[in-house]
mmCIF file of C-alpha atoms and ligand atoms in Angstrom:
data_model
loop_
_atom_site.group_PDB
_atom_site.id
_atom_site.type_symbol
_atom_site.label_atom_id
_atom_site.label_comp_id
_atom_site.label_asym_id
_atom_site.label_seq_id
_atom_site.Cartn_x
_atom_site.Cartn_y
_atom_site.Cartn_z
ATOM 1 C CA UNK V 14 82.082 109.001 128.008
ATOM 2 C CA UNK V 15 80.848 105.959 129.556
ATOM 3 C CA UNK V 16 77.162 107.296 128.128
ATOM 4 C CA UNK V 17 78.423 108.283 124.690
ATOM 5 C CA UNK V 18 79.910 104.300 124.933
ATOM 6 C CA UNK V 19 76.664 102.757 125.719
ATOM 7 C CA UNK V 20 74.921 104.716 123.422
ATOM 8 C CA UNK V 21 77.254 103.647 120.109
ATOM 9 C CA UNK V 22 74.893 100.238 120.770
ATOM 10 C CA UNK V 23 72.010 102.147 120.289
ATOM 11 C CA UNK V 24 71.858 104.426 117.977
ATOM 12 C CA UNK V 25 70.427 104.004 114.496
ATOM 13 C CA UNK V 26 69.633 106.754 111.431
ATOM 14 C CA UNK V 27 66.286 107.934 111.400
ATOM 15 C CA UNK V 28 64.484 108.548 107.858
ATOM 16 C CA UNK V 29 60.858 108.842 109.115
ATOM 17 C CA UNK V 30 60.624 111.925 111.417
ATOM 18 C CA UNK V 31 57.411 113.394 113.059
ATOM 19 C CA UNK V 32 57.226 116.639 111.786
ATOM 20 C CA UNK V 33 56.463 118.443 114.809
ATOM 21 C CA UNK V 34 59.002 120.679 116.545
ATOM 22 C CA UNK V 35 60.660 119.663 119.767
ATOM 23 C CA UNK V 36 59.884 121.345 122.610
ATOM 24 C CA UNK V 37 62.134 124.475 123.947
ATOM 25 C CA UNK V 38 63.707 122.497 126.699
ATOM 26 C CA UNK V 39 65.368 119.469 124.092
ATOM 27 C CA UNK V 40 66.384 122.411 121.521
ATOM 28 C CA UNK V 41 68.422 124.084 124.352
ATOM 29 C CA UNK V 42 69.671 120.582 125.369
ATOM 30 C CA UNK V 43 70.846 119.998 121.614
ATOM 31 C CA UNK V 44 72.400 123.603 121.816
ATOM 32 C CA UNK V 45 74.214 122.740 124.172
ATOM 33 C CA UNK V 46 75.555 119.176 123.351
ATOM 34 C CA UNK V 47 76.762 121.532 120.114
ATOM 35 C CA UNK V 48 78.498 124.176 122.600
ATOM 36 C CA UNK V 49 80.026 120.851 124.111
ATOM 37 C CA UNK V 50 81.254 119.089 120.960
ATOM 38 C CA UNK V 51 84.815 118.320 120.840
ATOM 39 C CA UNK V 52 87.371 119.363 118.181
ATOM 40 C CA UNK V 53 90.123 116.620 116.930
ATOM 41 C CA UNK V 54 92.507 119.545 116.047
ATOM 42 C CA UNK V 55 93.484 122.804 117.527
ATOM 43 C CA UNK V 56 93.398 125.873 115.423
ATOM 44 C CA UNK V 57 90.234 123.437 113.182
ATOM 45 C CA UNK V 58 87.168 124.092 114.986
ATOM 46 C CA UNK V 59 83.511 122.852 113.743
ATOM 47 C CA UNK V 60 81.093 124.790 114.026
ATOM 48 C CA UNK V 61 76.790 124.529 114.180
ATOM 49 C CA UNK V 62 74.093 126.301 113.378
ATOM 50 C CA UNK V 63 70.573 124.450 114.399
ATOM 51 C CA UNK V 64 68.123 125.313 111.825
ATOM 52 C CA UNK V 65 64.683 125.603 113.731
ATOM 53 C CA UNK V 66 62.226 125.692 110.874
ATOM 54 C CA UNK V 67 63.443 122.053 108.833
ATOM 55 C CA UNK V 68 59.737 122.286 106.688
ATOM 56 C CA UNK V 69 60.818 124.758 104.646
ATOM 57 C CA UNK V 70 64.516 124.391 104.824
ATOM 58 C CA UNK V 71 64.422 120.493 103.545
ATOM 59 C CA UNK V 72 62.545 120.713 100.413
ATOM 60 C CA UNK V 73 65.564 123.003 99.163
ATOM 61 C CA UNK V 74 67.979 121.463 100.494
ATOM 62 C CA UNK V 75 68.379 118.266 99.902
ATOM 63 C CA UNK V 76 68.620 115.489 97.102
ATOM 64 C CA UNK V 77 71.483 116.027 94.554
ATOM 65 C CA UNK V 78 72.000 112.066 94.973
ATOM 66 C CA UNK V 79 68.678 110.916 94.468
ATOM 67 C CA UNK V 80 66.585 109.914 97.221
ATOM 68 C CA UNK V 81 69.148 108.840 99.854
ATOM 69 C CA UNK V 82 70.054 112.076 100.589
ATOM 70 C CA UNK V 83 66.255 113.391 100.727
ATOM 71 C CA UNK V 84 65.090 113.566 104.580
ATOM 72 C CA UNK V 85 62.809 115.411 106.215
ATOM 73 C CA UNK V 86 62.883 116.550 109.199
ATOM 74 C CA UNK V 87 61.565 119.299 111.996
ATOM 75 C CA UNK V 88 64.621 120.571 112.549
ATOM 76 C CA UNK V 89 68.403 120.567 111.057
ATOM 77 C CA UNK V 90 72.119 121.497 112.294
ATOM 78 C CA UNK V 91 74.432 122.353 109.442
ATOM 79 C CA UNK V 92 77.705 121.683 110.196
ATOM 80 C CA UNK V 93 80.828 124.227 108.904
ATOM 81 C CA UNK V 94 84.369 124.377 109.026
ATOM 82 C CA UNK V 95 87.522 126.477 107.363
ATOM 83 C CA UNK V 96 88.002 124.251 104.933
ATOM 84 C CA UNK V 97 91.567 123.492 105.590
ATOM 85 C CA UNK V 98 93.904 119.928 105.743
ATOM 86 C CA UNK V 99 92.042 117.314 107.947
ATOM 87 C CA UNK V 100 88.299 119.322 107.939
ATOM 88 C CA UNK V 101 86.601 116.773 106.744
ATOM 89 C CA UNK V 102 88.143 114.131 109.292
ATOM 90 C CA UNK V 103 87.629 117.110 112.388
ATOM 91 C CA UNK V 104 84.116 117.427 110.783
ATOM 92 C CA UNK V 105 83.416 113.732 111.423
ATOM 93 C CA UNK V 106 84.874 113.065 114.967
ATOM 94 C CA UNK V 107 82.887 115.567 116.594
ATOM 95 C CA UNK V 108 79.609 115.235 114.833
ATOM 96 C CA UNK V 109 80.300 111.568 115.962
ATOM 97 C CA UNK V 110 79.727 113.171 119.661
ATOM 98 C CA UNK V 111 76.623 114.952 118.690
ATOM 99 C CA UNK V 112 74.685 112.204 117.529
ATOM 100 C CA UNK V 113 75.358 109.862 120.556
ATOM 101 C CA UNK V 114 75.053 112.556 122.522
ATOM 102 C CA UNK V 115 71.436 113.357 121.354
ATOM 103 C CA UNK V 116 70.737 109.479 120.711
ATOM 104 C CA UNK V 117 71.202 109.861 124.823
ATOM 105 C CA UNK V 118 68.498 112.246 125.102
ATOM 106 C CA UNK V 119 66.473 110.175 122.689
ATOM 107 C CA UNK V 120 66.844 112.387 120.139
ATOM 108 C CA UNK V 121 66.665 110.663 116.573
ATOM 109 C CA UNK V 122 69.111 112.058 114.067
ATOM 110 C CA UNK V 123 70.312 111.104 110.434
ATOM 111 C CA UNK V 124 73.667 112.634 108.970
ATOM 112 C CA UNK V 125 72.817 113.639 105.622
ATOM 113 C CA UNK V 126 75.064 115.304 102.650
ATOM 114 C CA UNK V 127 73.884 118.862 101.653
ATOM 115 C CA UNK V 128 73.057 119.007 98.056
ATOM 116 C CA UNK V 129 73.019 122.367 97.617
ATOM 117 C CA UNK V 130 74.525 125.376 97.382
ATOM 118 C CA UNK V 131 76.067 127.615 100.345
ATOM 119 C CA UNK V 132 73.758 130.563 99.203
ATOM 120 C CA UNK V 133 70.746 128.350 99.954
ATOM 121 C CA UNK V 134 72.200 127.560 103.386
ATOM 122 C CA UNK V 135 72.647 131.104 103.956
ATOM 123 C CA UNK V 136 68.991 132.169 103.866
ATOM 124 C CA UNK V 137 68.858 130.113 106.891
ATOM 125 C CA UNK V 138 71.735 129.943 109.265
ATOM 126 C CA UNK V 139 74.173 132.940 109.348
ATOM 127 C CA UNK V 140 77.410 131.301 108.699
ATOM 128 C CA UNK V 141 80.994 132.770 109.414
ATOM 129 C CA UNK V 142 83.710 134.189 107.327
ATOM 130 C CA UNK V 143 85.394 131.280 106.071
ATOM 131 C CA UNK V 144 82.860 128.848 107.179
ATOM 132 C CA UNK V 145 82.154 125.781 104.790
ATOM 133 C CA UNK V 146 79.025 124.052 105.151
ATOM 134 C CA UNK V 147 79.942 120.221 105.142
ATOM 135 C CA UNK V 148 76.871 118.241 106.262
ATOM 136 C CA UNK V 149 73.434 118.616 107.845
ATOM 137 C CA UNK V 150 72.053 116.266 110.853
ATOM 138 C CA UNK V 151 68.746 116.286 110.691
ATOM 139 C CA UNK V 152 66.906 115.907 113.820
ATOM 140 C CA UNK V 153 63.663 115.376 115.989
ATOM 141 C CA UNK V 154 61.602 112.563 117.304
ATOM 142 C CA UNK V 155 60.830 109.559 114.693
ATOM 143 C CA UNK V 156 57.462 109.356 113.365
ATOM 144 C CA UNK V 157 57.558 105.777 115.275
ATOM 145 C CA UNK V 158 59.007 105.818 118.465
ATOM 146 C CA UNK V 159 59.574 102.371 118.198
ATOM 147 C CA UNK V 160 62.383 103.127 115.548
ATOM 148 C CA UNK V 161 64.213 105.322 117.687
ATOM 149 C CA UNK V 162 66.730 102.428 118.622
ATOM 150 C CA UNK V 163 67.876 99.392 116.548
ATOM 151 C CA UNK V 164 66.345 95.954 116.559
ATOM 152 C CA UNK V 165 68.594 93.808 117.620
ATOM 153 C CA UNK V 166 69.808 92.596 113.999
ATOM 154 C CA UNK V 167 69.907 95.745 112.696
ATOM 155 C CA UNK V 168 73.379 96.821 112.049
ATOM 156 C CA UNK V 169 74.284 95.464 108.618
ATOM 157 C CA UNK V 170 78.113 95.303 109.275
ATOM 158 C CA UNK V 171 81.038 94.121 108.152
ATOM 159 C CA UNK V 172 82.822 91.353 110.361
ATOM 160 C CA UNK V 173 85.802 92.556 112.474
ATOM 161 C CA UNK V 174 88.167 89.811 110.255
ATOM 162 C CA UNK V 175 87.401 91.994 107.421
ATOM 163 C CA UNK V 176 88.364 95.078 108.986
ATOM 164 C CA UNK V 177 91.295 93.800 110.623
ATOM 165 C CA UNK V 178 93.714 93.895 107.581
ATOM 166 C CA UNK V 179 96.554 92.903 109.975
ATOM 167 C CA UNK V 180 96.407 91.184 113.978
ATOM 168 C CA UNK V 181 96.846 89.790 116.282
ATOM 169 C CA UNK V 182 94.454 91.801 118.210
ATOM 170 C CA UNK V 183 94.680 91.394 121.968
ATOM 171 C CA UNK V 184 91.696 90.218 123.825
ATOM 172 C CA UNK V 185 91.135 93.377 126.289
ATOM 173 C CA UNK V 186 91.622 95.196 122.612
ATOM 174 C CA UNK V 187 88.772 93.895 121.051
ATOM 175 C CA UNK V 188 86.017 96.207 122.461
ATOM 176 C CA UNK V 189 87.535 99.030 120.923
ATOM 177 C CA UNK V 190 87.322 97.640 117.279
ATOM 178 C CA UNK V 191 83.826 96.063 118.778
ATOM 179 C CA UNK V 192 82.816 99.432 118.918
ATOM 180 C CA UNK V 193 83.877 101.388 115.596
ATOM 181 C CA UNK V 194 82.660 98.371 113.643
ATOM 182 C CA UNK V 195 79.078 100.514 114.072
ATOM 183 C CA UNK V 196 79.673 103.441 113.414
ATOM 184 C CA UNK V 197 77.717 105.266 110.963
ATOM 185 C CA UNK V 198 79.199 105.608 107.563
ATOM 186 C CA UNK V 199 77.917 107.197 104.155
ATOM 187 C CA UNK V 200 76.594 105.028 102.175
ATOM 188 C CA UNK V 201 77.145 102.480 104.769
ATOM 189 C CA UNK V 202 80.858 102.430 102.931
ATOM 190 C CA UNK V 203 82.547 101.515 106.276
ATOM 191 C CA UNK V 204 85.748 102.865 104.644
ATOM 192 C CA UNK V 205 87.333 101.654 108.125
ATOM 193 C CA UNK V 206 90.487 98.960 108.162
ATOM 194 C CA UNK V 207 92.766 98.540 111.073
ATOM 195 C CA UNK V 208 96.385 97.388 111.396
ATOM 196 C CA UNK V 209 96.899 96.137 114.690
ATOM 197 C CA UNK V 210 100.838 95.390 116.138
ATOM 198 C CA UNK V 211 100.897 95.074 119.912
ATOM 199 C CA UNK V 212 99.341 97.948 121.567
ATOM 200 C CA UNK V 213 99.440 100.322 118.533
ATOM 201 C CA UNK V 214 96.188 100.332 116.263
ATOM 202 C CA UNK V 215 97.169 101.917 112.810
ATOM 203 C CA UNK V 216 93.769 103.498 111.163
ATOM 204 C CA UNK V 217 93.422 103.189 107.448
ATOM 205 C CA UNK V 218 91.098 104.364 105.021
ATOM 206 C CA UNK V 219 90.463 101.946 102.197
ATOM 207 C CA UNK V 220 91.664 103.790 98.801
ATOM 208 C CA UNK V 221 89.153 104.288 96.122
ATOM 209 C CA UNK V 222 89.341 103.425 92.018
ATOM 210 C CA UNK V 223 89.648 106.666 89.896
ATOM 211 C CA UNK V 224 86.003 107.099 89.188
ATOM 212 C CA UNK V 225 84.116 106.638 92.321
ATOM 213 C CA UNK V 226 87.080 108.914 94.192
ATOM 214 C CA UNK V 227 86.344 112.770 94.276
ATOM 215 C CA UNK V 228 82.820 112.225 95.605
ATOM 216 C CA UNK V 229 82.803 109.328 98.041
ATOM 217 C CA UNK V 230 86.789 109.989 99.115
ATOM 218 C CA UNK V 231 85.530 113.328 100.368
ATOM 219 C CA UNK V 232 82.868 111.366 102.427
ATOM 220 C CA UNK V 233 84.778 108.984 103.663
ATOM 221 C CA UNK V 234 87.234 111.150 105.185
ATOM 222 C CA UNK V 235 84.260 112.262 107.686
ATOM 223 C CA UNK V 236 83.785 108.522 108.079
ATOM 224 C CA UNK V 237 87.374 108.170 109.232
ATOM 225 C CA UNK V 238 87.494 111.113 112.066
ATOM 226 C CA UNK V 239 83.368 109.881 113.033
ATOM 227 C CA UNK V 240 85.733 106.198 113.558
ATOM 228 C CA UNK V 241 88.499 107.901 115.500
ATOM 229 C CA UNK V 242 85.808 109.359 117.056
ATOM 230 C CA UNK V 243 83.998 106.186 118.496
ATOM 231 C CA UNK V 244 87.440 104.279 119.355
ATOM 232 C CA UNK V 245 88.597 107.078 121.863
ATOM 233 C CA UNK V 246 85.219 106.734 123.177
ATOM 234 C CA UNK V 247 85.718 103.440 123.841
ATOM 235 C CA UNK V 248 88.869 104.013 125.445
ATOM 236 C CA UNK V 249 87.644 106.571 127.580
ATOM 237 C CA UNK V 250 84.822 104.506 128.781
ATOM 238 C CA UNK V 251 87.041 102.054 130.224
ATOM 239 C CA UNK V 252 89.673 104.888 131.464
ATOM 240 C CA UNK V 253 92.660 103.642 129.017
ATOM 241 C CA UNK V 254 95.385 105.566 128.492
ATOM 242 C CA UNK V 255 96.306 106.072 124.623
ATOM 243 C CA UNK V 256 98.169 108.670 122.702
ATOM 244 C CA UNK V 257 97.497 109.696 118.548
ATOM 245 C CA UNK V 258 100.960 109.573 116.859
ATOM 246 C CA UNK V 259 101.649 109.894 113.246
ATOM 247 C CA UNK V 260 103.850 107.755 111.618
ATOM 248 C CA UNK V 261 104.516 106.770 108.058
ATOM 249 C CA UNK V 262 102.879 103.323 106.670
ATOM 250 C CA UNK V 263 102.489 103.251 103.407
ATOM 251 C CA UNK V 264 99.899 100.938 101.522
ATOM 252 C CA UNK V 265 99.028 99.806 98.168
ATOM 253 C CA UNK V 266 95.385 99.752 98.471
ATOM 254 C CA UNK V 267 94.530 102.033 101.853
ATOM 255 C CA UNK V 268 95.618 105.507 103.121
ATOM 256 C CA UNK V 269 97.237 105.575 106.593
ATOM 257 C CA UNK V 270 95.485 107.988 109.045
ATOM 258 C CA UNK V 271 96.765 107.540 112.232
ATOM 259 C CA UNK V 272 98.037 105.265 114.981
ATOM 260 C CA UNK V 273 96.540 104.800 118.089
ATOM 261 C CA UNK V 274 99.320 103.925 120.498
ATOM 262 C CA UNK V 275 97.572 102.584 124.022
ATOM 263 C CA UNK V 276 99.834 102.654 127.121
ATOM 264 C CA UNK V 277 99.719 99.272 128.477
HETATM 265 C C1 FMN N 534 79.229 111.364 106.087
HETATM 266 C C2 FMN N 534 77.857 110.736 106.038
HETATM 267 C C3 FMN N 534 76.932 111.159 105.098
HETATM 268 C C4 FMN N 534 75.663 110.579 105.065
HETATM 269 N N1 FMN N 534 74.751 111.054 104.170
HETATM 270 C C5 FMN N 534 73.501 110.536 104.174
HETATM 271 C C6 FMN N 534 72.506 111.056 103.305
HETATM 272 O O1 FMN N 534 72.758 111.984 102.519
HETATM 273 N N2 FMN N 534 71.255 110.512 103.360
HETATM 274 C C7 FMN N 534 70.943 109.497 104.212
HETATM 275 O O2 FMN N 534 69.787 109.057 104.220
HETATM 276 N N3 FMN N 534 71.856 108.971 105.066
HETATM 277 C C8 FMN N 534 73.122 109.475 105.068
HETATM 278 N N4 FMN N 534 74.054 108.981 105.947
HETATM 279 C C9 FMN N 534 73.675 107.909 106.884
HETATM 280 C C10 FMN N 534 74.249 106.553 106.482
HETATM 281 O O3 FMN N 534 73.596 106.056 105.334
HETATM 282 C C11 FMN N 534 74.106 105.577 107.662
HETATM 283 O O4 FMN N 534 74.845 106.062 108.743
HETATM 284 C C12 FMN N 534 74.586 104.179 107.328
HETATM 285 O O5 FMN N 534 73.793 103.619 106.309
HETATM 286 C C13 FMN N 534 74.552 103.259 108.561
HETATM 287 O O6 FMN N 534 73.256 103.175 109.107
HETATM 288 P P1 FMN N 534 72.942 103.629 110.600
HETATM 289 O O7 FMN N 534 73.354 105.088 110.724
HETATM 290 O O8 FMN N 534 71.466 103.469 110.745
HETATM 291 O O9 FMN N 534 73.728 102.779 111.538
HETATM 292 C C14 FMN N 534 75.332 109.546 105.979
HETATM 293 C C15 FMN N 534 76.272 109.118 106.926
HETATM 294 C C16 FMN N 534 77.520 109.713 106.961
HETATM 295 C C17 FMN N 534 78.500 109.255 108.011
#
């Protein structure tokens, strides 16, 4: 964990990839950070399915939003699951592993939303019964090496008082929201607001108006599990002690997820 941590500081989205293939020894290393990958909920697993030949596979398959969904790249993993209650949020907290996982290899990646349809997917990657193809990370090495990692002003972010809808929060606390304040979100939405009361962090999704909902709502429910995702990291790193509980919090303008409760 304490890698994954350090490498939330450090990772970026590539755009710009080299087109050239990794070499045998990183695509079994990637295989096997996917093997590795953990699931938020039992009974919900997420499944992968690295796409080797990204030349051919990108031109089709991307770019129902315009341009920001349009990478290329070497090589791609799509990413499935049964499409039932919480996939997109179980979709989210373990591709949050992948990438930092790979960032730690040096691996350059860039989450991107598949525009199109399952039967293209399935000309390339066998897919299960059931299966629902939710994203793609593309991957390889950047075209510039230089970009691999962020410049030190790179992450345009929202402040943690904006994201803390409620406090205080407790000084040896702080790291944790620290940390999911960079995580990667679509559209950089950073859909991410926290209610903090004593050692229990409440995690809330901000609700959306009526037109921009179907879309973006479904994308920022992998935002919320790729946030879970980066505060248990944080947690771990430092060996805290924290269970998820549900409770009931209702909102006017944000959609309770879950509560972190951290044993003290
Ligand atoms: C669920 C999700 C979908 C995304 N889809 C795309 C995409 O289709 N195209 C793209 O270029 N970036 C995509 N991104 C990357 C985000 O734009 C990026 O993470 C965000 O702008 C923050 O930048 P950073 O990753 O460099 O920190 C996606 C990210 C997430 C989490």
């Amino acid at each position: 964990m304490e890698a994954l941590y350090e490498n939330i500081f450090r990772r970026k989205s590539t755009r710009n990839f080299n087109m050239d293939a990794l070499d045998e020894a990183s695509l079994l290393r990637v295989s096997d950070i996917l093997h590795r990958a953990p699931n938020l909920f039992e009974g919900l697993d997420v499944h992968f399915h690295i796409i080797r030949d990204g030349s051919g596979f990108s031109e089709k398959a991307t770019g129902i939003i315009g341009a920001y969904t349009k990478v290329k790249a070497p090589h791609f993993i799509v990413v499935t699951a049964n499409t039932q209650s919480g996939f997109r949020q179980a979709v989210g907290y373990s591709i949050a592993h992948v990438i930092l996982a790979m960032n730690d290899l040096g691996i350059a990646t860039c989450i991107t939303y598949p525009g199109v349809d399952k039967s293209v997917i399935e000309k390339h990657a066998q897919l299960e019964e059931e299966q629902e193809p939710v994203l793609f990370i593309a991957f390889g090495n950047p075209e510039n090496p230089l970009e691999l990692y962020p410049k030190a002003d790179y992450y345009k972010r929202r402040p943690l008082k904006d994201i803390i809808i409620q406090g205080p929060v407790k000084r040896k606390y702080k790291f944790i929201l620290e940390a999911v304040r960079l995580a990667p979100s679509s559209f950089n939405t950073q859909p991410w607001r926290f209610s903090v009361d004593g050692n229990r962090i409440h995690l809330m999704r901000v609700k959306l108006g009526f037109i921009k909902s179907k879309f973006f709502t479904s994308l920022n429910k992998i935002d919320m599990g790729i946030a879970l995702a980066y505060m248990i990291i944080a947690m771990k790193s430092k060996g805290m002690k924290f269970k998820l509980v549900k409770q009931s919090i209702p909102h006017t303008d944000m959609e309770y997820m879950i509560t972190i409760e951290i044993q003290e």
